[in-house]
Amino acid sequence: MKRESTDILICGGGLAGLVAACAFGHAGYSVCLVDPTAPVTNTNHEGADLRSTAFLQPAHALFQEIGLWEALAPFAVPLQTLRIVDTAGTPPQVRDERAFRSDEVGDQPFGWNFLNWLMRRELLRHLVGMAEVDLRFGTGFRSMLTRTNEAIVTLSDGSRLSAGLVIGADGRNSVVREAAGITVDTTRYGQKSLAFVATHAVPHHNVSTEIYHEGGPFTVVPLADIDGKPASAIVWMNAGRRSLDLAAMETDAFNREMTLRSAGLFGEMALASKRAVWPIITQRSDRLTAQRTALIAEAAHVLPPIGAQGLNTSLNDIAALLDAARASAAAPGSAEMLAAYEKARHSDIARRAHAIDLFNRVTRSGDVGLQNLRLAGLKVAHDFQPLRRGLMRAGMGPL
Ligand SMILES: Cc1cc2nc3c(=O)[nH]c(=O)nc-3n(C[C@H](O)[C@H](O)[C@H](O)COP(=O)(O)OP(=O)(O)OC[C@H]3O[C@@H](n4cnc5c(N)ncnc54)[C@H](O)[C@@H]3O)c2cc1C
């Protein structure tokens, strides 16, 4: 039997894998994407991804470049103001707050918010119309054999495929990474994050709010109203045990806890979705590439959900991999192309991981000295204008 072949095999149909398929398909390469699980594209279905993502300006540029932005724009909620609130005590009381406004550093918003499940739905709609892209849900990567000019991959249905480049976009427990012999370095914080949607009495006025307290931030990302009530996507970080208790709590009690944790800034809050629990880790693969193989997104790096850096860092991977493919005279997957990708991304990922790891350690601490440092840091970062502008630019683009 003749073996099938493709320029690029993408393993993993999470948000990163789907965007990579759009990017390489749009550039004219033949792409096959495999994932053992079909994506959930309805908020009420089991397994729906209830997180939201603020896509920052470089992500917007990538979406425009690969012809995606038009499909996504109708669902984008611009992020123009970021409000940081420092709280202390039990229940949390506001000590101080500052607002960072995107119009201070340009005429574009910091980014655009999307619900993750909705983003998946729109990406799939777009991909189904692309002749270059072959989507195979229900089939996963099983193993591979690489040599100088190709990778021969065995899929979970037993079929074999020859690819010039295998992209591992198969998440934090990547099997592609393991098959390529790439190891990871993992830091655990004993923290978990709850992600859910809530309605609230006080409108959000399209402002994203991060409320700091020991345990980690409580992040409120504006969404469109639900049944006429203001609504937001919430990410609530805590010590692991506390997050599990909150996830299991009866709804009325949970609503009371949430209203207290938000320091009453949004009035009465009410749960409007299921609650998902995510472990918080920092994880980095030692390398991004191996023969005929490139890792992107959570297969390569997992960051705590602070400052909207996780998936945005992943999109920077995709942009760099695409650039490396285009710049290379050879077909995708050559040693030269992979070296260019490794060089373009290695230090940026390391810098972001270190910065967010440090920020997480300082901001979640219950130590009074570190809590005061957190408050002083917020004031300095905001009130010293050149630093404020520098930080806003760094948060949006390269560090
Ligand atoms: C609470 C929370 C909030 C966050 N908020 C933000 C934010 O505001 N901004 C931001 O930029 N980032 C954010 N992030 C990070 C972001 O959500 C993740 O980086 C992103 O969803 C991970 O996408 P991924 O495609 O890398 O991995 P995944 O979504 O895990 O996708 C991996 C895919 O690989 C598939 N797979 C597994 N095994 C195989 C196999 N053998 N073969 C083929 N496929 C396989 C899986 O089925 C899955 O579909 C947040 C993270 C958390 C935890």
GROMACS .gro file of C-alpha atoms and ligand atoms in nm:
model
  452
    1MET     CA    1   0.000   0.000   0.000
    2LYS     CA    2   0.133   0.346  -0.089
    3ARG     CA    3   0.208   0.552   0.222
    4GLU     CA    4   0.036   0.891   0.243
    5SER     CA    5   0.252   1.198   0.269
    6THR     CA    6   0.211   1.557   0.380
    7ASP     CA    7   0.438   1.861   0.413
    8ILE     CA    8   0.337   1.909   0.776
    9LEU     CA    9   0.171   1.684   1.033
   10ILE     CA   10   0.027   1.876   1.328
   11CYS     CA   11  -0.037   1.658   1.634
   12GLY     CA   12  -0.296   1.829   1.856
   13GLY     CA   13  -0.612   2.022   1.774
   14GLY     CA   14  -0.615   2.256   2.076
   15LEU     CA   15  -0.620   2.627   2.002
   16ALA     CA   16  -0.249   2.629   1.916
   17GLY     CA   17  -0.271   2.332   1.676
   18LEU     CA   18  -0.577   2.478   1.503
   19VAL     CA   19  -0.410   2.818   1.454
   20ALA     CA   20  -0.094   2.644   1.326
   21ALA     CA   21  -0.306   2.454   1.071
   22CYS     CA   22  -0.459   2.784   0.951
   23ALA     CA   23  -0.113   2.945   0.930
   24PHE     CA   24   0.063   2.669   0.734
   25GLY     CA   25  -0.242   2.594   0.518
   26HIS     CA   26  -0.271   2.962   0.431
   27ALA     CA   27   0.099   2.964   0.335
   28GLY     CA   28   0.024   2.687   0.082
   29TYR     CA   29   0.174   2.384   0.257
   30SER     CA   30  -0.018   2.058   0.273
   31VAL     CA   31  -0.121   2.003   0.635
   32CYS     CA   32  -0.267   1.704   0.816
   33LEU     CA   33  -0.393   1.765   1.172
   34VAL     CA   34  -0.466   1.472   1.403
   35ASP     CA   35  -0.623   1.469   1.748
   36PRO     CA   36  -0.783   1.172   1.928
   37THR     CA   37  -1.050   1.402   2.075
   38ALA     CA   38  -1.300   1.604   1.874
   39PRO     CA   39  -1.305   1.972   1.979
   40VAL     CA   40  -1.598   2.085   2.196
   41THR     CA   41  -1.754   2.388   2.031
   42ASN     CA   42  -2.055   2.450   2.254
   43THR     CA   43  -2.040   2.611   2.597
   44ASN     CA   44  -2.294   2.367   2.747
   45HIS     CA   45  -2.128   2.046   2.632
   46GLU     CA   46  -1.910   1.828   2.856
   47GLY     CA   47  -1.544   1.926   2.826
   48ALA     CA   48  -1.612   2.280   2.696
   49ASP     CA   49  -1.310   2.508   2.754
   50LEU     CA   50  -1.460   2.781   2.976
   51ARG     CA   51  -1.146   2.994   2.983
   52SER     CA   52  -1.114   3.312   2.786
   53THR     CA   53  -0.800   3.439   2.619
   54ALA     CA   54  -0.686   3.795   2.569
   55PHE     CA   55  -0.504   3.784   2.237
   56LEU     CA   56  -0.239   4.056   2.243
   57GLN     CA   57  -0.123   4.271   1.953
   58PRO     CA   58   0.132   4.023   1.804
   59ALA     CA   59  -0.147   3.760   1.796
   60HIS     CA   60  -0.369   4.008   1.614
   61ALA     CA   61  -0.092   4.069   1.359
   62LEU     CA   62  -0.056   3.693   1.305
   63PHE     CA   63  -0.433   3.647   1.262
   64GLN     CA   64  -0.436   3.925   1.003
   65GLU     CA   65  -0.137   3.780   0.819
   66ILE     CA   66  -0.288   3.433   0.789
   67GLY     CA   67  -0.633   3.553   0.684
   68LEU     CA   68  -0.809   3.465   1.011
   69TRP     CA   69  -0.893   3.800   1.161
   70GLU     CA   70  -1.201   3.864   0.945
   71ALA     CA   71  -1.361   3.544   1.074
   72LEU     CA   72  -1.274   3.626   1.436
   73ALA     CA   73  -1.338   4.001   1.449
   74PRO     CA   74  -1.718   3.980   1.507
   75PHE     CA   75  -1.652   3.796   1.838
   76ALA     CA   76  -1.363   4.009   1.964
   77VAL     CA   77  -1.404   4.220   2.280
   78PRO     CA   78  -1.132   4.490   2.286
   79LEU     CA   79  -0.920   4.510   2.599
   80GLN     CA   80  -0.845   4.880   2.649
   81THR     CA   81  -0.804   4.914   3.023
   82LEU     CA   82  -0.640   4.683   3.274
   83ARG     CA   83  -0.729   4.757   3.636
   84ILE     CA   84  -0.504   4.611   3.906
   85VAL     CA   85  -0.645   4.602   4.257
   86ASP     CA   86  -0.441   4.511   4.565
   87THR     CA   87  -0.632   4.361   4.860
   88ALA     CA   88  -0.542   4.223   5.201
   89GLY     CA   89  -0.721   4.082   5.506
   90THR     CA   90  -1.012   3.841   5.555
   91PRO     CA   91  -1.242   3.902   5.379
   92PRO     CA   92  -1.027   4.089   5.126
   93GLN     CA   93  -1.038   4.468   5.153
   94VAL     CA   94  -0.903   4.701   4.882
   95ARG     CA   95  -0.570   4.861   4.981
   96ASP     CA   96  -0.511   5.044   4.655
   97GLU     CA   97  -0.565   5.016   4.281
   98ARG     CA   98  -0.427   5.147   3.953
   99ALA     CA   99  -0.551   5.144   3.591
  100PHE     CA  100  -0.332   5.089   3.285
  101ARG     CA  101  -0.480   5.232   2.962
  102SER     CA  102  -0.379   5.118   2.614
  103ASP     CA  103  -0.435   5.465   2.459
  104GLU     CA  104  -0.127   5.581   2.646
  105VAL     CA  105   0.098   5.367   2.426
  106GLY     CA  106  -0.084   5.368   2.092
  107ASP     CA  107  -0.418   5.370   1.917
  108GLN     CA  108  -0.477   4.994   1.944
  109PRO     CA  109  -0.619   4.807   2.247
  110PHE     CA  110  -0.384   4.585   2.455
  111GLY     CA  111  -0.560   4.290   2.298
  112TRP     CA  112  -0.892   4.127   2.219
  113ASN     CA  113  -1.078   3.881   2.443
  114PHE     CA  114  -1.238   3.562   2.316
  115LEU     CA  115  -1.402   3.270   2.492
  116ASN     CA  116  -1.189   2.963   2.421
  117TRP     CA  117  -1.477   2.731   2.318
  118LEU     CA  118  -1.604   2.995   2.076
  119MET     CA  119  -1.257   3.049   1.932
  120ARG     CA  120  -1.237   2.672   1.863
  121ARG     CA  121  -1.572   2.684   1.682
  122GLU     CA  122  -1.465   2.971   1.459
  123LEU     CA  123  -1.122   2.820   1.386
  124LEU     CA  124  -1.289   2.496   1.278
  125ARG     CA  125  -1.537   2.678   1.054
  126HIS     CA  126  -1.243   2.850   0.887
  127LEU     CA  127  -1.035   2.532   0.853
  128VAL     CA  128  -1.313   2.323   0.701
  129GLY     CA  129  -1.304   2.553   0.398
  130MET     CA  130  -0.926   2.518   0.345
  131ALA     CA  131  -0.834   2.268   0.072
  132GLU     CA  132  -0.472   2.242   0.201
  133VAL     CA  133  -0.580   2.116   0.543
  134ASP     CA  134  -0.685   1.758   0.620
  135LEU     CA  135  -0.849   1.740   0.966
  136ARG     CA  136  -0.856   1.398   1.132
  137PHE     CA  137  -1.030   1.400   1.469
  138GLY     CA  138  -1.054   1.066   1.645
  139THR     CA  139  -0.699   0.974   1.539
  140GLY     CA  140  -0.387   1.052   1.741
  141PHE     CA  141  -0.010   1.035   1.711
  142ARG     CA  142   0.129   0.702   1.835
  143SER     CA  143   0.499   0.685   1.738
  144MET     CA  144   0.750   0.805   1.481
  145LEU     CA  145   1.071   0.718   1.309
  146THR     CA  146   1.271   1.012   1.177
  147ARG     CA  147   1.550   1.030   0.923
  148THR     CA  148   1.726   1.310   0.738
  149ASN     CA  149   1.454   1.375   0.482
  150GLU     CA  150   1.126   1.270   0.651
  151ALA     CA  151   0.942   1.153   0.960
  152ILE     CA  152   0.733   0.837   0.933
  153VAL     CA  153   0.452   0.860   1.183
  154THR     CA  154   0.226   0.581   1.300
  155LEU     CA  155  -0.118   0.703   1.400
  156SER     CA  156  -0.350   0.550   1.660
  157ASP     CA  157  -0.562   0.385   1.384
  158GLY     CA  158  -0.252   0.196   1.268
  159SER     CA  159  -0.206   0.401   0.950
  160ARG     CA  160   0.133   0.551   0.859
  161LEU     CA  161   0.209   0.891   0.719
  162SER     CA  162   0.527   1.050   0.587
  163ALA     CA  163   0.576   1.416   0.687
  164GLY     CA  164   0.851   1.669   0.622
  165LEU     CA  165   0.782   1.829   0.958
  166VAL     CA  166   0.596   1.697   1.263
  167ILE     CA  167   0.463   1.974   1.487
  168GLY     CA  168   0.397   1.867   1.845
  169ALA     CA  169   0.100   2.077   1.959
  170ASP     CA  170  -0.031   1.799   2.180
  171GLY     CA  171  -0.032   1.983   2.510
  172ARG     CA  172   0.156   1.966   2.840
  173ASN     CA  173   0.185   1.584   2.841
  174SER     CA  174   0.306   1.576   2.481
  175VAL     CA  175   0.367   1.230   2.336
  176VAL     CA  176   0.545   1.384   2.036
  177ARG     CA  177   0.792   1.542   2.280
  178GLU     CA  178   0.850   1.208   2.444
  179ALA     CA  179   0.891   1.030   2.111
  180ALA     CA  180   1.147   1.294   2.009
  181GLY     CA  181   1.343   1.229   2.330
  182ILE     CA  182   1.300   1.586   2.459
  183THR     CA  183   1.284   1.625   2.838
  184VAL     CA  184   1.103   1.892   3.044
  185ASP     CA  185   1.170   2.090   3.357
  186THR     CA  186   0.857   2.135   3.573
  187THR     CA  187   0.793   2.367   3.871
  188ARG     CA  188   0.484   2.298   4.083
  189TYR     CA  189   0.340   2.564   4.313
  190GLY     CA  190   0.067   2.364   4.488
  191GLN     CA  191  -0.178   2.610   4.331
  192LYS     CA  192  -0.486   2.542   4.121
  193SER     CA  193  -0.700   2.777   3.920
  194LEU     CA  194  -1.076   2.782   3.880
  195ALA     CA  195  -1.209   2.901   3.544
  196PHE     CA  196  -1.578   2.982   3.495
  197VAL     CA  197  -1.826   3.247   3.381
  198ALA     CA  198  -2.014   3.470   3.628
  199THR     CA  199  -2.279   3.740   3.609
  200HIS     CA  200  -2.260   4.040   3.838
  201ALA     CA  201  -2.463   4.343   3.944
  202VAL     CA  202  -2.205   4.615   3.866
  203PRO     CA  203  -2.112   4.652   3.494
  204HIS     CA  204  -1.751   4.587   3.388
  205HIS     CA  205  -1.738   4.877   3.138
  206ASN     CA  206  -1.510   4.658   2.921
  207VAL     CA  207  -1.229   4.681   3.177
  208SER     CA  208  -1.026   4.368   3.268
  209THR     CA  209  -0.965   4.358   3.643
  210GLU     CA  210  -0.702   4.160   3.836
  211ILE     CA  211  -0.765   4.153   4.212
  212TYR     CA  212  -0.453   4.042   4.403
  213HIS     CA  213  -0.464   3.867   4.738
  214GLU     CA  214  -0.265   3.584   4.894
  215GLY     CA  215  -0.322   3.264   4.695
  216GLY     CA  216  -0.301   3.443   4.360
  217PRO     CA  217  -0.505   3.677   4.141
  218PHE     CA  218  -0.882   3.678   4.083
  219THR     CA  219  -0.910   3.790   3.721
  220VAL     CA  220  -1.231   3.931   3.574
  221VAL     CA  221  -1.238   3.944   3.193
  222PRO     CA  222  -1.533   4.127   3.034
  223LEU     CA  223  -1.783   3.929   2.826
  224ALA     CA  224  -2.109   4.021   2.651
  225ASP     CA  225  -2.414   4.035   2.883
  226ILE     CA  226  -2.590   3.710   2.968
  227ASP     CA  227  -2.973   3.738   2.991
  228GLY     CA  228  -2.937   4.116   3.028
  229LYS     CA  229  -2.687   4.088   3.315
  230PRO     CA  230  -2.321   4.200   3.299
  231ALA     CA  231  -2.100   3.892   3.265
  232SER     CA  232  -1.730   3.809   3.289
  233ALA     CA  233  -1.494   3.514   3.250
  234ILE     CA  234  -1.322   3.453   3.584
  235VAL     CA  235  -0.987   3.292   3.657
  236TRP     CA  236  -0.941   3.245   4.032
  237MET     CA  237  -0.606   3.113   4.157
  238ASN     CA  238  -0.568   2.961   4.501
  239ALA     CA  239  -0.381   2.704   4.702
  240GLY     CA  240  -0.479   2.365   4.555
  241ARG     CA  241  -0.694   2.240   4.845
  242ARG     CA  242  -0.892   2.566   4.858
  243SER     CA  243  -0.961   2.551   4.482
  244LEU     CA  244  -1.091   2.194   4.510
  245ASP     CA  245  -1.316   2.294   4.803
  246LEU     CA  246  -1.450   2.590   4.605
  247ALA     CA  247  -1.510   2.372   4.299
  248ALA     CA  248  -1.717   2.130   4.508
  249MET     CA  249  -1.909   2.400   4.699
  250GLU     CA  250  -2.285   2.432   4.663
  251THR     CA  251  -2.369   2.726   4.430
  252ASP     CA  252  -2.513   2.979   4.680
  253ALA     CA  253  -2.216   2.937   4.913
  254PHE     CA  254  -1.979   2.962   4.616
  255ASN     CA  255  -2.148   3.285   4.503
  256ARG     CA  256  -2.101   3.434   4.850
  257GLU     CA  257  -1.731   3.337   4.855
  258MET     CA  258  -1.680   3.481   4.508
  259THR     CA  259  -1.849   3.811   4.600
  260LEU     CA  260  -1.626   3.838   4.910
  261ARG     CA  261  -1.310   3.750   4.713
  262SER     CA  262  -1.390   4.021   4.455
  263ALA     CA  263  -1.400   4.270   4.747
  264GLY     CA  264  -1.756   4.356   4.639
  265LEU     CA  265  -1.624   4.550   4.338
  266PHE     CA  266  -1.885   4.395   4.108
  267GLY     CA  267  -2.171   4.376   4.358
  268GLU     CA  268  -2.338   4.036   4.400
  269MET     CA  269  -2.174   3.774   4.173
  270ALA     CA  270  -2.342   3.457   4.048
  271LEU     CA  271  -2.199   3.148   3.880
  272ALA     CA  272  -2.319   3.118   3.518
  273SER     CA  273  -2.129   2.808   3.397
  274LYS     CA  274  -1.961   2.493   3.522
  275ARG     CA  275  -1.636   2.534   3.719
  276ALA     CA  276  -1.317   2.393   3.561
  277VAL     CA  277  -1.005   2.332   3.773
  278TRP     CA  278  -0.654   2.374   3.625
  279PRO     CA  279  -0.327   2.289   3.802
  280ILE     CA  280  -0.079   2.578   3.796
  281ILE     CA  281   0.272   2.489   3.684
  282THR     CA  282   0.566   2.632   3.498
  283GLN     CA  283   0.706   2.379   3.252
  284ARG     CA  284   0.966   2.420   2.983
  285SER     CA  285   1.104   2.167   2.738
  286ASP     CA  286   1.482   2.157   2.724
  287ARG     CA  287   1.474   2.193   2.346
  288LEU     CA  288   1.209   2.297   2.096
  289THR     CA  289   1.328   2.079   1.812
  290ALA     CA  290   1.458   1.736   1.718
  291GLN     CA  291   1.512   1.575   1.378
  292ARG     CA  292   1.208   1.668   1.159
  293THR     CA  293   1.019   1.775   1.473
  294ALA     CA  294   0.920   2.109   1.630
  295LEU     CA  295   0.733   2.162   1.957
  296ILE     CA  296   0.496   2.454   2.000
  297ALA     CA  297   0.262   2.585   2.271
  298GLU     CA  298   0.202   2.381   2.588
  299ALA     CA  299   0.403   2.090   2.446
  300ALA     CA  300   0.699   2.330   2.478
  301HIS     CA  301   0.601   2.561   2.766
  302VAL     CA  302   0.327   2.593   3.029
  303LEU     CA  303   0.302   2.920   3.224
  304PRO     CA  304   0.079   3.023   3.516
  305PRO     CA  305  -0.226   3.215   3.381
  306ILE     CA  306  -0.098   3.563   3.463
  307GLY     CA  307  -0.070   3.856   3.221
  308ALA     CA  308  -0.232   3.664   2.931
  309GLN     CA  309   0.107   3.520   2.833
  310GLY     CA  310   0.033   3.145   2.784
  311LEU     CA  311  -0.136   3.110   2.450
  312ASN     CA  312   0.010   3.439   2.329
  313THR     CA  313   0.358   3.292   2.374
  314SER     CA  314   0.235   2.992   2.175
  315LEU     CA  315   0.121   3.212   1.890
  316ASN     CA  316   0.467   3.368   1.883
  317ASP     CA  317   0.599   3.012   1.836
  318ILE     CA  318   0.370   2.964   1.536
  319ALA     CA  319   0.473   3.298   1.381
  320ALA     CA  320   0.843   3.211   1.425
  321LEU     CA  321   0.800   2.859   1.284
  322LEU     CA  322   0.616   2.996   0.982
  323ASP     CA  323   0.889   3.258   0.928
  324ALA     CA  324   1.156   2.988   0.952
  325ALA     CA  325   0.971   2.772   0.695
  326ARG     CA  326   0.934   3.060   0.453
  327ALA     CA  327   1.295   3.173   0.492
  328SER     CA  328   1.434   2.827   0.420
  329ALA     CA  329   1.505   2.724   0.062
  330ALA     CA  330   1.434   2.362   0.156
  331ALA     CA  331   1.091   2.210   0.227
  332PRO     CA  332   0.965   2.240   0.589
  333GLY     CA  333   1.147   2.035   0.852
  334SER     CA  334   1.507   2.081   0.732
  335ALA     CA  335   1.781   2.105   0.995
  336GLU     CA  336   1.845   2.466   0.891
  337MET     CA  337   1.480   2.565   0.938
  338LEU     CA  338   1.456   2.396   1.277
  339ALA     CA  339   1.776   2.563   1.397
  340ALA     CA  340   1.633   2.903   1.298
  341TYR     CA  341   1.314   2.828   1.494
  342GLU     CA  342   1.504   2.715   1.803
  343LYS     CA  343   1.717   3.031   1.792
  344ALA     CA  344   1.417   3.260   1.745
  345ARG     CA  345   1.216   3.123   2.036
  346HIS     CA  346   1.440   2.972   2.303
  347SER     CA  347   1.539   3.287   2.495
  348ASP     CA  348   1.202   3.461   2.468
  349ILE     CA  349   1.027   3.158   2.620
  350ALA     CA  350   1.287   3.135   2.898
  351ARG     CA  351   1.252   3.507   2.982
  352ARG     CA  352   0.873   3.492   2.996
  353ALA     CA  353   0.875   3.177   3.209
  354HIS     CA  354   1.120   3.333   3.459
  355ALA     CA  355   0.931   3.663   3.478
  356ILE     CA  356   0.593   3.498   3.539
  357ASP     CA  357   0.735   3.246   3.786
  358LEU     CA  358   0.881   3.530   3.994
  359PHE     CA  359   0.564   3.739   3.968
  360ASN     CA  360   0.352   3.443   4.079
  361ARG     CA  361   0.574   3.373   4.381
  362VAL     CA  362   0.561   3.735   4.500
  363THR     CA  363   0.193   3.803   4.434
  364ARG     CA  364   0.048   3.484   4.587
  365SER     CA  365   0.248   3.500   4.909
  366GLY     CA  366   0.070   3.539   5.243
  367ASP     CA  367   0.387   3.689   5.396
  368VAL     CA  368   0.312   4.046   5.512
  369GLY     CA  369   0.650   4.173   5.384
  370LEU     CA  370   0.589   4.029   5.037
  371GLN     CA  371   0.229   4.158   5.038
  372ASN     CA  372   0.365   4.506   5.106
  373LEU     CA  373   0.625   4.457   4.832
  374ARG     CA  374   0.342   4.362   4.594
  375LEU     CA  375   0.158   4.685   4.675
  376ALA     CA  376   0.474   4.898   4.651
  377GLY     CA  377   0.557   4.727   4.317
  378LEU     CA  378   0.215   4.814   4.178
  379LYS     CA  379   0.254   5.179   4.276
  380VAL     CA  380   0.605   5.210   4.130
  381ALA     CA  381   0.507   5.024   3.811
  382HIS     CA  382   0.214   5.255   3.757
  383ASP     CA  383   0.312   5.592   3.898
  384PHE     CA  384   0.654   5.621   3.731
  385GLN     CA  385   0.538   5.704   3.380
  386PRO     CA  386   0.834   5.571   3.172
  387LEU     CA  387   0.821   5.239   3.361
  388ARG     CA  388   0.445   5.218   3.320
  389ARG     CA  389   0.471   5.269   2.944
  390GLY     CA  390   0.763   5.027   2.917
  391LEU     CA  391   0.574   4.759   3.107
  392MET     CA  392   0.262   4.802   2.897
  393ARG     CA  393   0.467   4.767   2.578
  394ALA     CA  394   0.655   4.465   2.718
  395GLY     CA  395   0.328   4.295   2.821
  396MET     CA  396   0.190   4.335   2.470
  397GLY     CA  397   0.494   4.230   2.272
  398PRO     CA  398   0.845   4.086   2.307
  399LEU     CA  399   0.998   4.103   2.658
  400LIG     C1  400  -0.705   2.900   3.387
  400LIG     C2  401  -0.623   2.937   3.266
  400LIG     C3  402  -0.643   3.060   3.202
  400LIG     C4  403  -0.566   3.096   3.091
  400LIG     N1  404  -0.582   3.219   3.033
  400LIG     C5  405  -0.500   3.257   2.930
  400LIG     C6  406  -0.508   3.389   2.870
  400LIG     O1  407  -0.587   3.475   2.910
  400LIG     N2  408  -0.422   3.417   2.770
  400LIG     C7  409  -0.332   3.328   2.722
  400LIG     O2  410  -0.256   3.361   2.629
  400LIG     N3  411  -0.326   3.202   2.772
  400LIG     C8  412  -0.405   3.165   2.876
  400LIG     N4  413  -0.396   3.040   2.929
  400LIG     C9  414  -0.312   2.940   2.863
  400LIG    C10  415  -0.388   2.875   2.744
  400LIG     O3  416  -0.522   2.849   2.776
  400LIG    C11  417  -0.319   2.748   2.701
  400LIG     O4  418  -0.186   2.782   2.667
  400LIG    C12  419  -0.383   2.686   2.581
  400LIG     O5  420  -0.520   2.662   2.594
  400LIG    C13  421  -0.316   2.552   2.555
  400LIG     O6  422  -0.334   2.524   2.423
  400LIG     P1  423  -0.255   2.407   2.350
  400LIG     O7  424  -0.315   2.400   2.214
  400LIG     O8  425  -0.109   2.422   2.364
  400LIG     O9  426  -0.286   2.275   2.435
  400LIG     P2  427  -0.421   2.193   2.458
  400LIG    O10  428  -0.540   2.280   2.458
  400LIG    O11  429  -0.397   2.108   2.578
  400LIG    O12  430  -0.433   2.102   2.329
  400LIG    C14  431  -0.359   1.984   2.312
  400LIG    C15  432  -0.436   1.893   2.219
  400LIG    O13  433  -0.354   1.781   2.190
  400LIG    C16  434  -0.438   1.668   2.181
  400LIG     N5  435  -0.361   1.545   2.196
  400LIG    C17  436  -0.328   1.479   2.311
  400LIG     N6  437  -0.262   1.364   2.281
  400LIG    C18  438  -0.251   1.360   2.146
  400LIG    C19  439  -0.194   1.267   2.054
  400LIG     N7  440  -0.138   1.153   2.096
  400LIG     N8  441  -0.201   1.294   1.922
  400LIG    C20  442  -0.259   1.407   1.877
  400LIG     N9  443  -0.316   1.498   1.959
  400LIG    C21  444  -0.312   1.475   2.091
  400LIG    C22  445  -0.541   1.688   2.291
  400LIG    O14  446  -0.658   1.611   2.269
  400LIG    C23  447  -0.566   1.839   2.280
  400LIG    O15  448  -0.675   1.868   2.196
  400LIG    C24  449  -0.470   3.003   3.041
  400LIG    C25  450  -0.451   2.880   3.103
  400LIG    C26  451  -0.524   2.848   3.217
  400LIG    C27  452  -0.498   2.715   3.287
   0.00000   0.00000   0.00000
